[in-house]
Amino acid sequence: MTPNLRIQGRDAQSNNILAGKAVASAVRTTLGPKGMDKMLVDSMGDIVITNDGATILKEMDIQHPAAKMIVEVSKTQDAEVGDGTTTVAVLSGELLSKAEELIMKGVHPTIISEGYRHAAEKCREILETITIAISPDDEAALIKIAGTAITGKGAESYKETLSALTVKAVRSIVEEEEGGFKVNVLENIKIEKRAGGSIDDSELVDGLVIDKERSHPNMPEKVENAKILLLSCPVEFRKTEMDSEIKITSPGQMQLFLDQEEKMMKEMAEKVIASGANVVFCQKGIDDMAQYYIEKAGIYAVRRVKKSDLKRLNKVTGGTIIQDLDQITTADVGTAGLVEEKEVKGGKMTYVTGCQNSKAVTVLLHGGTEHVVDSLDRALNDALHVVGVVIEDGKIVVGGGSSEIELSLRLSEYASTLKGREQLAVSKFAEALEVIPEALAENAGLDPIDMMVELRSQHEKGNKNAGLNVYTGEVVDMWENDVIEPLRIKTQAINAAMEATVMILRIDDVVASTGSANQGMGPGGLPDMPDLDMDAAY
Ligand code: ADP
Ligand code: MG
């Protein structure tokens, strides 16, 4: 057994803590509107420039198991709230760092874990007392929430357009549920990106937009009362795996062969036509000959549709996805009010609108270049999610480090009512929360010590909304400055950071196993140094 196949006790702990802290410090400089960007370069030389925590952590090639846990919580945060991904990683790093201080003093990790858990629970209670209720009809507030999520994502100059688009899109898919509202952004909002034109060419379409044109110009450009057939199978012959050869010895045979081929293509086309559909979306190819017959029947056909689009079409039009042409029945055909091809900046697209019993909408996003549209897309994604979350929960807190400072103060007051070592852990938790305003100040080039002193004193005076204006370096009322965020960002971030930290602290033995859990680790077993190096091989 090589020595690094097992790390135990203190070594295991400090090694894991170091790894967690390393991940946190990698994204810390990107936090907030003034955060720096990272340029991510993959092995093919492709680049992504972003300061979106989720994107950075997703793209980084991280090997250390404890570091991966931080990446996981950040991903969960992204899935649950769509924002606050940097916050959760930075907070985890700080909680680990504070825990390390306690371990040095001889406090057992189990005690720290219990204290942290207790503190996170208390945070939830305190947060409830500083939340502000928002009605789902309060459009102005929703626009501010979208704006806060967009800030710092390289899309500021488009903040107004993007926020308005976000709120319009989310409000159009709100579903009423008993006692509240449900917003399923992932399922009901499709973002279609197009490089070409400017953001002002972007639009919200009530229905689905598919980035494909009809397969032949002779097909109708517009089909009203569309009856839609969805195919995941090709309308052509599959190529054989092996090379095949047909020997033809006379011109007559050649004709026979071609006739036969045409006959089979005609049969395929007829199966499609017999469905009664006037629109066909096919995930695979459509043979030119088959297309000829389909076009003659006046059908609007689209080929090579993405699988994800086919799934959305299935949901929106009610049509079944057919895997075998022989299985088509007239009952499989879905419906839509209108299917038409439209010219947009940068090409033609197919619009499927007027779908009954469906909430699906598409945001058609335009931007000057690929990189611009990509960054708009990331910003829009965050904004759509947070607005959805606020409509569901109806609760917000103010940002700019304000809620973290208030929490920190109230939590340390609470800690003083506790006894023994638990008190130490809860106070450290309170201290750790200050990392958010601190990092916001640092990233804005402000003096974090001065800023923290001012913030604390304002909150002690009872200004619960006092936070950092990162542009002017002043401590101001964040509510009046329109920096507001969903309550769920904070509760989820605090809880997830606590869970990850506790999990890491409780490990005192790291063993290289042979099972699937060992995937992603180097051949040498365990990594002996936390390493964020992109290509690190152990
Ligand atoms: P995350 O991935 O955690 O959302 P961001 O880079 O989006 O990270 O930064 C979020 C932090 O920036 C939050 O603490 C939020 O309150 C703060 N923030 C956003 N907009 C502003 C602003 N205009 N002024 C001050 N702080 C802001
Ligand atoms: Mg954010």
Tab-separated table of C-alpha atoms in Angstrom, residues 17-445:
chain	number	residue	atom	x	y	z
A	17	ILE	CA	-10.536	21.970	5.263
A	18	LEU	CA	-7.738	23.313	3.130
A	19	ALA	CA	-9.382	21.946	-0.001
A	20	GLY	CA	-12.753	23.469	0.861
A	21	LYS	CA	-11.157	26.811	1.581
A	22	ALA	CA	-9.292	26.697	-1.714
A	23	VAL	CA	-12.526	26.363	-3.680
A	24	ALA	CA	-14.054	29.235	-1.763
A	25	SER	CA	-11.104	31.490	-2.387
A	26	ALA	CA	-11.212	30.682	-6.086
A	27	VAL	CA	-14.648	32.274	-6.440
A	28	ARG	CA	-14.480	34.871	-3.667
A	29	THR	CA	-13.139	37.620	-5.942
A	30	THR	CA	-16.154	37.249	-8.241
A	31	LEU	CA	-18.760	38.013	-5.567
A	32	GLY	CA	-21.013	41.000	-6.073
A	33	PRO	CA	-21.565	43.588	-8.769
A	34	LYS	CA	-17.928	44.642	-8.739
A	35	GLY	CA	-16.599	41.098	-8.715
A	36	MET	CA	-13.857	40.199	-11.147
A	37	ASP	CA	-14.315	37.782	-14.030
A	38	LYS	CA	-12.634	34.444	-14.581
A	39	MET	CA	-11.469	33.217	-17.909
A	40	LEU	CA	-12.019	29.498	-18.164
A	41	VAL	CA	-9.986	27.730	-20.786
A	42	ASP	CA	-10.692	24.111	-21.619
A	43	SER	CA	-8.291	21.595	-23.098
A	44	MET	CA	-9.525	22.467	-26.583
A	45	GLY	CA	-8.641	26.103	-26.029
A	46	ASP	CA	-12.283	27.249	-25.923
A	47	ILE	CA	-12.878	30.071	-23.517
A	48	VAL	CA	-15.706	31.218	-21.306
A	49	ILE	CA	-15.437	34.541	-19.515
A	50	THR	CA	-17.779	34.845	-16.575
A	51	ASN	CA	-18.160	35.733	-12.942
A	52	ASP	CA	-21.064	33.438	-12.411
A	53	GLY	CA	-20.126	31.187	-9.493
A	54	ALA	CA	-22.137	28.216	-10.705
A	55	THR	CA	-20.546	28.321	-14.140
A	56	ILE	CA	-17.021	28.650	-12.772
A	57	LEU	CA	-17.378	25.775	-10.356
A	58	LYS	CA	-19.071	23.607	-12.956
A	59	GLU	CA	-16.282	24.153	-15.456
A	60	MET	CA	-13.362	23.841	-13.080
A	61	ASP	CA	-11.715	20.471	-13.119
A	62	ILE	CA	-11.718	19.766	-9.411
A	63	GLN	CA	-10.232	16.538	-8.081
A	64	HIS	CA	-10.187	16.740	-4.314
A	65	PRO	CA	-13.164	14.957	-2.740
A	66	ALA	CA	-13.792	17.605	-0.061
A	67	ALA	CA	-13.527	20.383	-2.630
A	68	LYS	CA	-16.061	18.540	-4.738
A	69	MET	CA	-18.525	18.693	-1.873
A	70	ILE	CA	-18.451	22.483	-2.000
A	71	VAL	CA	-19.020	22.354	-5.731
A	72	GLU	CA	-21.993	20.082	-5.124
A	73	VAL	CA	-23.688	22.470	-2.689
A	74	SER	CA	-23.184	25.268	-5.125
A	75	LYS	CA	-24.874	23.209	-7.837
A	76	THR	CA	-27.750	22.423	-5.494
A	77	GLN	CA	-28.128	26.107	-4.745
A	78	ASP	CA	-28.296	26.747	-8.484
A	79	ALA	CA	-30.993	24.142	-8.938
A	80	GLU	CA	-33.054	25.236	-5.945
A	81	VAL	CA	-32.866	29.011	-6.215
A	82	GLY	CA	-30.897	29.752	-9.377
A	83	ASP	CA	-28.732	32.327	-7.612
A	84	GLY	CA	-26.457	32.706	-4.592
A	85	THR	CA	-24.001	30.108	-5.873
A	86	THR	CA	-20.909	32.151	-5.113
A	87	THR	CA	-22.322	33.106	-1.742
A	88	VAL	CA	-22.753	29.489	-0.699
A	89	ALA	CA	-19.204	28.530	-1.686
A	90	VAL	CA	-17.650	31.560	0.021
A	91	LEU	CA	-19.677	30.973	3.155
A	92	SER	CA	-18.681	27.297	3.294
A	93	GLY	CA	-15.026	28.282	3.039
A	94	GLU	CA	-15.358	30.753	5.884
A	95	LEU	CA	-17.257	28.301	8.101
A	96	LEU	CA	-14.444	25.804	7.550
A	97	SER	CA	-11.853	28.398	8.349
A	98	LYS	CA	-13.552	29.371	11.607
A	99	ALA	CA	-13.969	25.711	12.508
A	100	GLU	CA	-10.266	25.222	12.001
A	101	GLU	CA	-9.548	27.949	14.542
A	102	LEU	CA	-11.696	26.116	17.071
A	103	ILE	CA	-10.072	22.767	16.320
A	104	MET	CA	-6.685	24.379	16.965
A	105	LYS	CA	-7.968	25.442	20.351
A	106	GLY	CA	-8.919	21.856	21.079
A	107	VAL	CA	-12.680	21.974	20.442
A	108	HIS	CA	-13.864	18.653	19.066
A	109	PRO	CA	-15.348	18.686	15.548
A	110	THR	CA	-18.520	17.030	16.833
A	111	ILE	CA	-19.143	19.953	19.180
A	112	ILE	CA	-18.478	22.395	16.351
A	113	SER	CA	-20.874	20.531	14.081
A	114	GLU	CA	-23.633	20.640	16.668
A	115	GLY	CA	-23.052	24.325	17.289
A	116	TYR	CA	-23.120	25.094	13.582
A	117	ARG	CA	-26.340	23.186	13.116
A	118	HIS	CA	-27.906	25.032	15.996
A	119	ALA	CA	-26.694	28.365	14.594
A	120	ALA	CA	-28.145	27.691	11.140
A	121	GLU	CA	-31.505	26.945	12.693
A	122	LYS	CA	-31.390	30.158	14.651
A	123	CYS	CA	-30.474	32.035	11.453
A	124	ARG	CA	-33.665	30.843	9.849
A	125	GLU	CA	-35.651	32.214	12.768
A	126	ILE	CA	-33.888	35.562	12.686
A	127	LEU	CA	-34.237	35.857	8.920
A	128	GLU	CA	-37.991	35.423	9.204
A	129	THR	CA	-38.097	38.530	11.379
A	130	ILE	CA	-36.281	40.708	8.851
A	131	THR	CA	-38.071	39.601	5.688
A	132	ILE	CA	-40.361	41.855	3.724
A	133	ALA	CA	-43.511	40.452	2.137
A	134	ILE	CA	-43.960	40.969	-1.611
A	135	SER	CA	-47.158	40.410	-3.546
A	136	PRO	CA	-46.812	38.451	-6.791
A	137	ASP	CA	-48.601	41.342	-8.496
A	138	ASP	CA	-46.015	43.851	-7.388
A	139	GLU	CA	-44.346	44.231	-10.745
A	140	ALA	CA	-42.027	47.035	-9.671
A	141	ALA	CA	-40.558	44.922	-6.858
A	142	LEU	CA	-40.170	41.894	-9.123
A	143	ILE	CA	-38.249	44.021	-11.610
A	144	LYS	CA	-35.894	45.137	-8.836
A	145	ILE	CA	-35.339	41.524	-7.800
A	146	ALA	CA	-34.509	40.560	-11.370
A	147	GLY	CA	-32.200	43.568	-11.554
A	148	THR	CA	-30.288	42.539	-8.430
A	149	ALA	CA	-29.720	39.044	-9.808
A	150	ILE	CA	-28.510	40.432	-13.136
A	151	THR	CA	-26.103	42.949	-11.581
A	152	GLY	CA	-22.493	41.966	-11.992
A	153	LYS	CA	-23.022	39.382	-14.705
A	154	GLY	CA	-21.580	41.471	-17.517
A	155	ALA	CA	-25.073	42.347	-18.649
A	156	GLU	CA	-25.635	45.587	-16.673
A	157	SER	CA	-26.107	47.782	-19.663
A	158	TYR	CA	-29.094	45.677	-20.599
A	159	LYS	CA	-30.441	45.433	-17.079
A	160	GLU	CA	-33.700	47.261	-17.740
A	161	THR	CA	-34.653	45.363	-20.875
A	162	LEU	CA	-33.618	42.058	-19.392
A	163	SER	CA	-35.451	42.621	-16.083
A	164	ALA	CA	-38.664	43.634	-17.830
A	165	LEU	CA	-38.434	40.612	-20.131
A	166	THR	CA	-37.802	38.340	-17.155
A	167	VAL	CA	-40.798	39.512	-15.168
A	168	LYS	CA	-43.096	39.331	-18.189
A	169	ALA	CA	-41.932	35.783	-18.952
A	170	VAL	CA	-42.267	34.485	-15.402
A	171	ARG	CA	-45.636	36.091	-14.790
A	172	SER	CA	-47.018	34.436	-17.883
A	173	ILE	CA	-46.303	30.941	-16.571
A	174	VAL	CA	-47.493	31.257	-12.968
A	175	GLU	CA	-49.796	28.432	-12.055
A	176	GLU	CA	-52.207	28.678	-9.186
A	177	GLU	CA	-52.038	25.936	-6.658
A	178	GLU	CA	-54.171	25.513	-3.616
A	179	GLY	CA	-53.064	28.176	-1.210
A	180	GLY	CA	-50.371	29.646	-3.419
A	181	PHE	CA	-48.521	29.844	-6.675
A	182	LYS	CA	-46.209	27.496	-8.521
A	183	VAL	CA	-43.601	28.591	-11.036
A	184	ASN	CA	-41.716	25.997	-13.031
A	185	VAL	CA	-39.124	28.004	-14.895
A	186	LEU	CA	-37.100	25.066	-16.206
A	187	GLU	CA	-40.063	23.328	-17.728
A	188	ASN	CA	-42.076	26.225	-19.039
A	189	ILE	CA	-39.602	28.817	-20.184
A	190	LYS	CA	-37.359	28.094	-23.096
A	191	ILE	CA	-34.480	30.396	-23.897
A	192	GLU	CA	-33.526	30.458	-27.563
A	193	LYS	CA	-30.243	32.260	-28.179
A	194	ARG	CA	-29.278	34.033	-31.375
A	195	ALA	CA	-26.086	35.900	-32.120
A	196	GLY	CA	-27.154	38.701	-34.432
A	197	GLY	CA	-29.068	41.900	-33.804
A	198	SER	CA	-29.087	43.500	-30.379
A	199	ILE	CA	-30.830	42.790	-27.109
A	200	ASP	CA	-33.639	45.110	-28.179
A	201	ASP	CA	-34.553	42.584	-30.867
A	202	SER	CA	-35.260	40.053	-28.113
A	203	GLU	CA	-38.858	39.065	-27.644
A	204	LEU	CA	-41.141	36.983	-25.520
A	205	VAL	CA	-43.167	34.511	-27.553
A	206	ASP	CA	-46.259	32.898	-26.144
A	207	GLY	CA	-45.486	29.407	-27.346
A	208	LEU	CA	-42.436	27.575	-28.607
A	209	VAL	CA	-39.782	28.867	-30.950
A	210	ILE	CA	-37.698	26.210	-32.666
A	211	ASP	CA	-34.403	27.182	-34.199
A	212	LYS	CA	-35.161	25.483	-37.546
A	213	GLU	CA	-36.765	26.457	-40.803
A	214	ARG	CA	-39.143	24.329	-42.880
A	215	SER	CA	-37.220	21.769	-44.847
A	216	HIS	CA	-38.317	22.933	-48.309
A	217	PRO	CA	-39.338	26.383	-49.610
A	218	ASN	CA	-42.347	24.942	-51.442
A	219	MET	CA	-43.938	23.955	-48.181
A	220	PRO	CA	-46.514	26.333	-46.712
A	221	GLU	CA	-44.990	29.156	-44.695
A	222	LYS	CA	-47.899	29.266	-42.335
A	223	VAL	CA	-50.290	26.584	-41.096
A	224	GLU	CA	-53.355	27.574	-39.133
A	225	ASN	CA	-55.125	25.024	-36.940
A	226	ALA	CA	-52.003	22.927	-37.072
A	227	LYS	CA	-52.217	19.189	-36.581
A	228	ILE	CA	-48.777	18.163	-35.485
A	229	LEU	CA	-46.940	14.872	-35.856
A	230	LEU	CA	-43.796	14.343	-33.782
A	231	LEU	CA	-41.276	11.790	-35.007
A	232	SER	CA	-38.159	10.571	-33.265
A	233	CYS	CA	-37.492	8.097	-36.094
A	234	PRO	CA	-36.051	9.007	-39.491
A	235	VAL	CA	-38.072	9.250	-42.692
A	236	GLU	CA	-35.190	7.792	-44.678
A	237	PHE	CA	-33.204	4.601	-44.887
A	238	ARG	CA	-30.631	4.044	-42.268
A	239	LYS	CA	-27.178	3.648	-43.700
A	240	THR	CA	-25.845	0.157	-43.238
A	241	GLU	CA	-23.025	-0.300	-40.783
A	242	MET	CA	-20.938	-2.171	-43.351
A	243	ASP	CA	-20.175	-1.082	-46.872
A	244	SER	CA	-22.620	-2.721	-49.180
A	245	GLU	CA	-22.374	-3.014	-52.900
A	246	ILE	CA	-24.989	-3.675	-55.522
A	247	LYS	CA	-23.838	-4.972	-58.881
A	248	ILE	CA	-25.964	-3.794	-61.751
A	249	THR	CA	-25.359	-5.381	-65.098
A	250	SER	CA	-27.986	-3.774	-67.332
A	251	PRO	CA	-29.714	-0.352	-67.592
A	252	GLY	CA	-33.051	-2.052	-66.934
A	253	GLN	CA	-31.847	-3.283	-63.569
A	254	MET	CA	-30.738	0.198	-62.622
A	255	GLN	CA	-34.225	1.533	-63.375
A	256	LEU	CA	-35.773	-1.281	-61.375
A	257	PHE	CA	-33.572	-0.464	-58.432
A	258	LEU	CA	-34.456	3.236	-58.542
A	259	ASP	CA	-38.156	2.482	-58.921
A	260	GLN	CA	-38.013	0.230	-55.929
A	261	GLU	CA	-36.286	2.891	-53.864
A	262	GLU	CA	-38.832	5.489	-54.881
A	263	LYS	CA	-41.673	3.139	-54.057
A	264	MET	CA	-40.352	2.567	-50.553
A	265	MET	CA	-39.840	6.275	-49.966
A	266	LYS	CA	-43.355	6.942	-51.182
A	267	GLU	CA	-44.663	4.365	-48.740
A	268	MET	CA	-42.829	6.031	-45.894
A	269	ALA	CA	-44.184	9.428	-46.862
A	270	GLU	CA	-47.677	8.001	-47.140
A	271	LYS	CA	-47.523	6.724	-43.594
A	272	VAL	CA	-46.725	10.249	-42.466
A	273	ILE	CA	-49.458	11.781	-44.639
A	274	ALA	CA	-52.038	9.223	-43.483
A	275	SER	CA	-51.724	10.553	-39.933
A	276	GLY	CA	-53.771	13.553	-41.035
A	277	ALA	CA	-51.098	15.941	-39.809
A	278	ASN	CA	-50.316	19.177	-41.620
A	279	VAL	CA	-47.104	19.800	-39.671
A	280	VAL	CA	-44.291	17.314	-39.007
A	281	PHE	CA	-41.385	17.718	-36.624
A	282	CYS	CA	-38.772	15.037	-37.137
A	283	GLN	CA	-35.783	14.525	-34.852
A	284	LYS	CA	-33.862	12.733	-37.619
A	285	GLY	CA	-33.493	13.227	-41.339
A	286	ILE	CA	-36.164	13.231	-44.034
A	287	ASP	CA	-35.124	11.772	-47.377
A	288	ASP	CA	-35.423	14.150	-50.331
A	289	MET	CA	-37.726	11.803	-52.179
A	290	ALA	CA	-39.996	11.337	-49.166
A	291	GLN	CA	-39.911	15.065	-48.653
A	292	TYR	CA	-41.188	15.548	-52.185
A	293	TYR	CA	-44.368	13.625	-51.384
A	294	ILE	CA	-44.755	15.286	-48.001
A	295	GLU	CA	-44.408	18.699	-49.607
A	296	LYS	CA	-46.928	17.751	-52.341
A	297	ALA	CA	-49.399	16.944	-49.566
A	298	GLY	CA	-49.056	20.536	-48.339
A	299	ILE	CA	-47.339	19.602	-45.096
A	300	TYR	CA	-44.963	21.904	-43.195
A	301	ALA	CA	-42.041	19.647	-42.245
A	302	VAL	CA	-39.019	20.354	-40.070
A	303	ARG	CA	-36.108	17.944	-39.812
A	304	ARG	CA	-33.282	17.455	-37.314
A	305	VAL	CA	-35.234	18.950	-34.436
A	306	LYS	CA	-33.453	18.764	-31.073
A	307	LYS	CA	-34.619	16.027	-28.755
A	308	SER	CA	-35.335	18.569	-26.022
A	309	ASP	CA	-37.517	20.551	-28.422
A	310	LEU	CA	-39.402	17.434	-29.392
A	311	LYS	CA	-40.118	16.807	-25.718
A	312	ARG	CA	-41.375	20.350	-25.255
A	313	LEU	CA	-43.546	20.012	-28.366
A	314	ASN	CA	-44.957	16.827	-26.920
A	315	LYS	CA	-45.972	18.677	-23.769
A	316	VAL	CA	-47.283	21.782	-25.497
A	317	THR	CA	-49.178	20.246	-28.431
A	318	GLY	CA	-50.244	16.990	-26.833
A	319	GLY	CA	-48.835	14.985	-29.759
A	320	THR	CA	-47.199	11.623	-29.053
A	321	ILE	CA	-43.561	11.143	-29.967
A	322	ILE	CA	-43.545	8.352	-32.550
A	323	GLN	CA	-40.585	5.980	-32.706
A	324	ASP	CA	-41.719	3.825	-35.603
A	325	LEU	CA	-43.601	4.987	-38.700
A	326	ASP	CA	-45.736	1.841	-38.608
A	327	GLN	CA	-47.103	2.801	-35.209
A	328	ILE	CA	-48.687	6.117	-36.246
A	329	THR	CA	-52.386	6.551	-35.526
A	330	THR	CA	-54.512	9.654	-36.003
A	331	ALA	CA	-54.793	9.920	-32.213
A	332	ASP	CA	-51.074	10.637	-31.960
A	333	VAL	CA	-51.394	13.987	-33.653
A	334	GLY	CA	-51.126	17.109	-31.491
A	335	THR	CA	-52.538	20.562	-32.087
A	336	ALA	CA	-51.560	24.241	-32.127
A	337	GLY	CA	-53.340	27.381	-33.306
A	338	LEU	CA	-50.560	28.385	-35.655
A	339	VAL	CA	-47.236	27.084	-36.940
A	340	GLU	CA	-45.280	29.500	-39.056
A	341	GLU	CA	-41.815	30.284	-40.264
A	342	LYS	CA	-40.590	33.734	-39.335
A	343	GLU	CA	-37.561	35.703	-40.314
A	344	VAL	CA	-35.617	36.878	-37.267
A	345	LYS	CA	-32.249	38.608	-37.047
A	346	GLY	CA	-29.675	36.011	-37.978
A	347	GLY	CA	-31.963	33.508	-39.747
A	348	LYS	CA	-35.349	31.834	-39.891
A	349	MET	CA	-37.174	30.052	-37.101
A	350	THR	CA	-40.349	28.084	-36.621
A	351	TYR	CA	-42.963	29.517	-34.249
A	352	VAL	CA	-45.523	27.239	-32.644
A	353	THR	CA	-48.178	29.375	-30.974
A	354	GLY	CA	-51.779	29.292	-29.830
A	355	CYS	CA	-51.405	26.089	-27.854
A	356	GLN	CA	-54.244	25.286	-25.530
A	357	ASN	CA	-53.732	24.164	-21.964
A	358	SER	CA	-50.093	25.038	-21.927
A	359	LYS	CA	-48.125	27.736	-20.208
A	360	ALA	CA	-44.982	27.403	-22.284
A	361	VAL	CA	-43.244	30.557	-23.458
A	362	THR	CA	-39.974	31.223	-25.251
A	363	VAL	CA	-37.582	34.068	-24.668
A	364	LEU	CA	-35.854	34.739	-27.947
A	365	LEU	CA	-32.601	36.308	-26.870
A	366	HIS	CA	-30.533	38.387	-29.265
A	367	GLY	CA	-27.058	39.824	-28.746
A	368	GLY	CA	-24.171	41.091	-30.809
A	369	THR	CA	-21.874	38.084	-30.542
A	370	GLU	CA	-21.841	34.528	-29.189
A	371	HIS	CA	-20.096	35.650	-26.005
A	372	VAL	CA	-22.581	38.439	-25.418
A	373	VAL	CA	-25.617	36.194	-25.882
A	374	ASP	CA	-24.050	33.593	-23.615
A	375	SER	CA	-23.566	36.073	-20.825
A	376	LEU	CA	-27.081	37.445	-21.335
A	377	ASP	CA	-28.327	33.892	-21.151
A	378	ARG	CA	-26.575	33.246	-17.827
A	379	ALA	CA	-27.909	36.500	-16.379
A	380	LEU	CA	-31.408	35.773	-17.626
A	381	ASN	CA	-31.313	32.298	-16.136
A	382	ASP	CA	-30.518	33.645	-12.670
A	383	ALA	CA	-33.138	36.368	-12.971
A	384	LEU	CA	-35.912	34.038	-14.152
A	385	HIS	CA	-35.293	31.725	-11.229
A	386	VAL	CA	-35.221	34.355	-8.507
A	387	VAL	CA	-38.370	36.044	-9.764
A	388	GLY	CA	-40.069	32.636	-9.836
A	389	VAL	CA	-38.901	31.928	-6.301
A	390	VAL	CA	-40.238	35.250	-5.012
A	391	ILE	CA	-43.620	34.696	-6.658
A	392	GLU	CA	-43.794	31.291	-4.966
A	393	ASP	CA	-42.585	32.417	-1.528
A	394	GLY	CA	-43.661	36.060	-1.432
A	395	LYS	CA	-40.684	36.901	0.778
A	396	ILE	CA	-37.547	38.945	0.238
A	397	VAL	CA	-34.599	40.324	2.180
A	398	VAL	CA	-32.359	43.225	1.297
A	399	GLY	CA	-28.907	42.586	-0.196
A	400	GLY	CA	-25.557	44.316	-0.266
A	401	GLY	CA	-24.377	42.440	2.807
A	402	SER	CA	-27.167	43.935	4.885
A	403	SER	CA	-28.978	40.776	5.886
A	404	GLU	CA	-25.694	39.017	6.703
A	405	ILE	CA	-24.626	41.796	9.079
A	406	GLU	CA	-27.988	41.850	10.814
A	407	LEU	CA	-27.886	38.071	11.142
A	408	SER	CA	-24.355	38.116	12.438
A	409	LEU	CA	-25.156	40.663	15.140
A	410	ARG	CA	-28.330	38.969	16.285
A	411	LEU	CA	-26.708	35.557	16.239
A	412	SER	CA	-23.782	36.655	18.379
A	413	GLU	CA	-26.215	38.205	20.869
A	414	TYR	CA	-27.934	34.858	20.962
A	415	ALA	CA	-24.630	33.032	21.372
A	416	SER	CA	-23.944	34.905	24.574
A	417	THR	CA	-27.021	33.282	26.101
A	418	LEU	CA	-25.560	29.818	25.470
A	419	LYS	CA	-23.148	27.949	27.662
A	420	GLY	CA	-19.857	26.220	27.177
A	421	ARG	CA	-18.244	25.222	23.933
A	422	GLU	CA	-21.441	25.422	21.925
A	423	GLN	CA	-21.314	29.151	22.532
A	424	LEU	CA	-17.916	29.256	20.842
A	425	ALA	CA	-19.209	27.480	17.753
A	426	VAL	CA	-22.294	29.686	17.427
A	427	SER	CA	-20.203	32.850	17.769
A	428	LYS	CA	-17.804	31.620	15.118
A	429	PHE	CA	-20.779	30.992	12.837
A	430	ALA	CA	-21.870	34.585	13.432
A	431	GLU	CA	-18.387	35.823	12.570
A	432	ALA	CA	-18.306	33.731	9.406
A	433	LEU	CA	-21.436	35.429	8.053
A	434	GLU	CA	-19.506	38.683	7.865
A	435	VAL	CA	-17.460	37.271	5.021
A	436	ILE	CA	-20.163	38.300	2.528
A	437	PRO	CA	-20.115	42.080	3.144
A	438	GLU	CA	-16.359	41.855	3.604
A	439	ALA	CA	-15.863	40.255	0.201
A	440	LEU	CA	-18.297	42.700	-1.426
A	441	ALA	CA	-16.219	45.561	-0.043
A	442	GLU	CA	-12.897	44.029	-1.024
A	443	ASN	CA	-14.066	43.329	-4.553
A	444	ALA	CA	-15.224	46.905	-4.934
A	445	GLY	CA	-11.788	48.127	-3.948
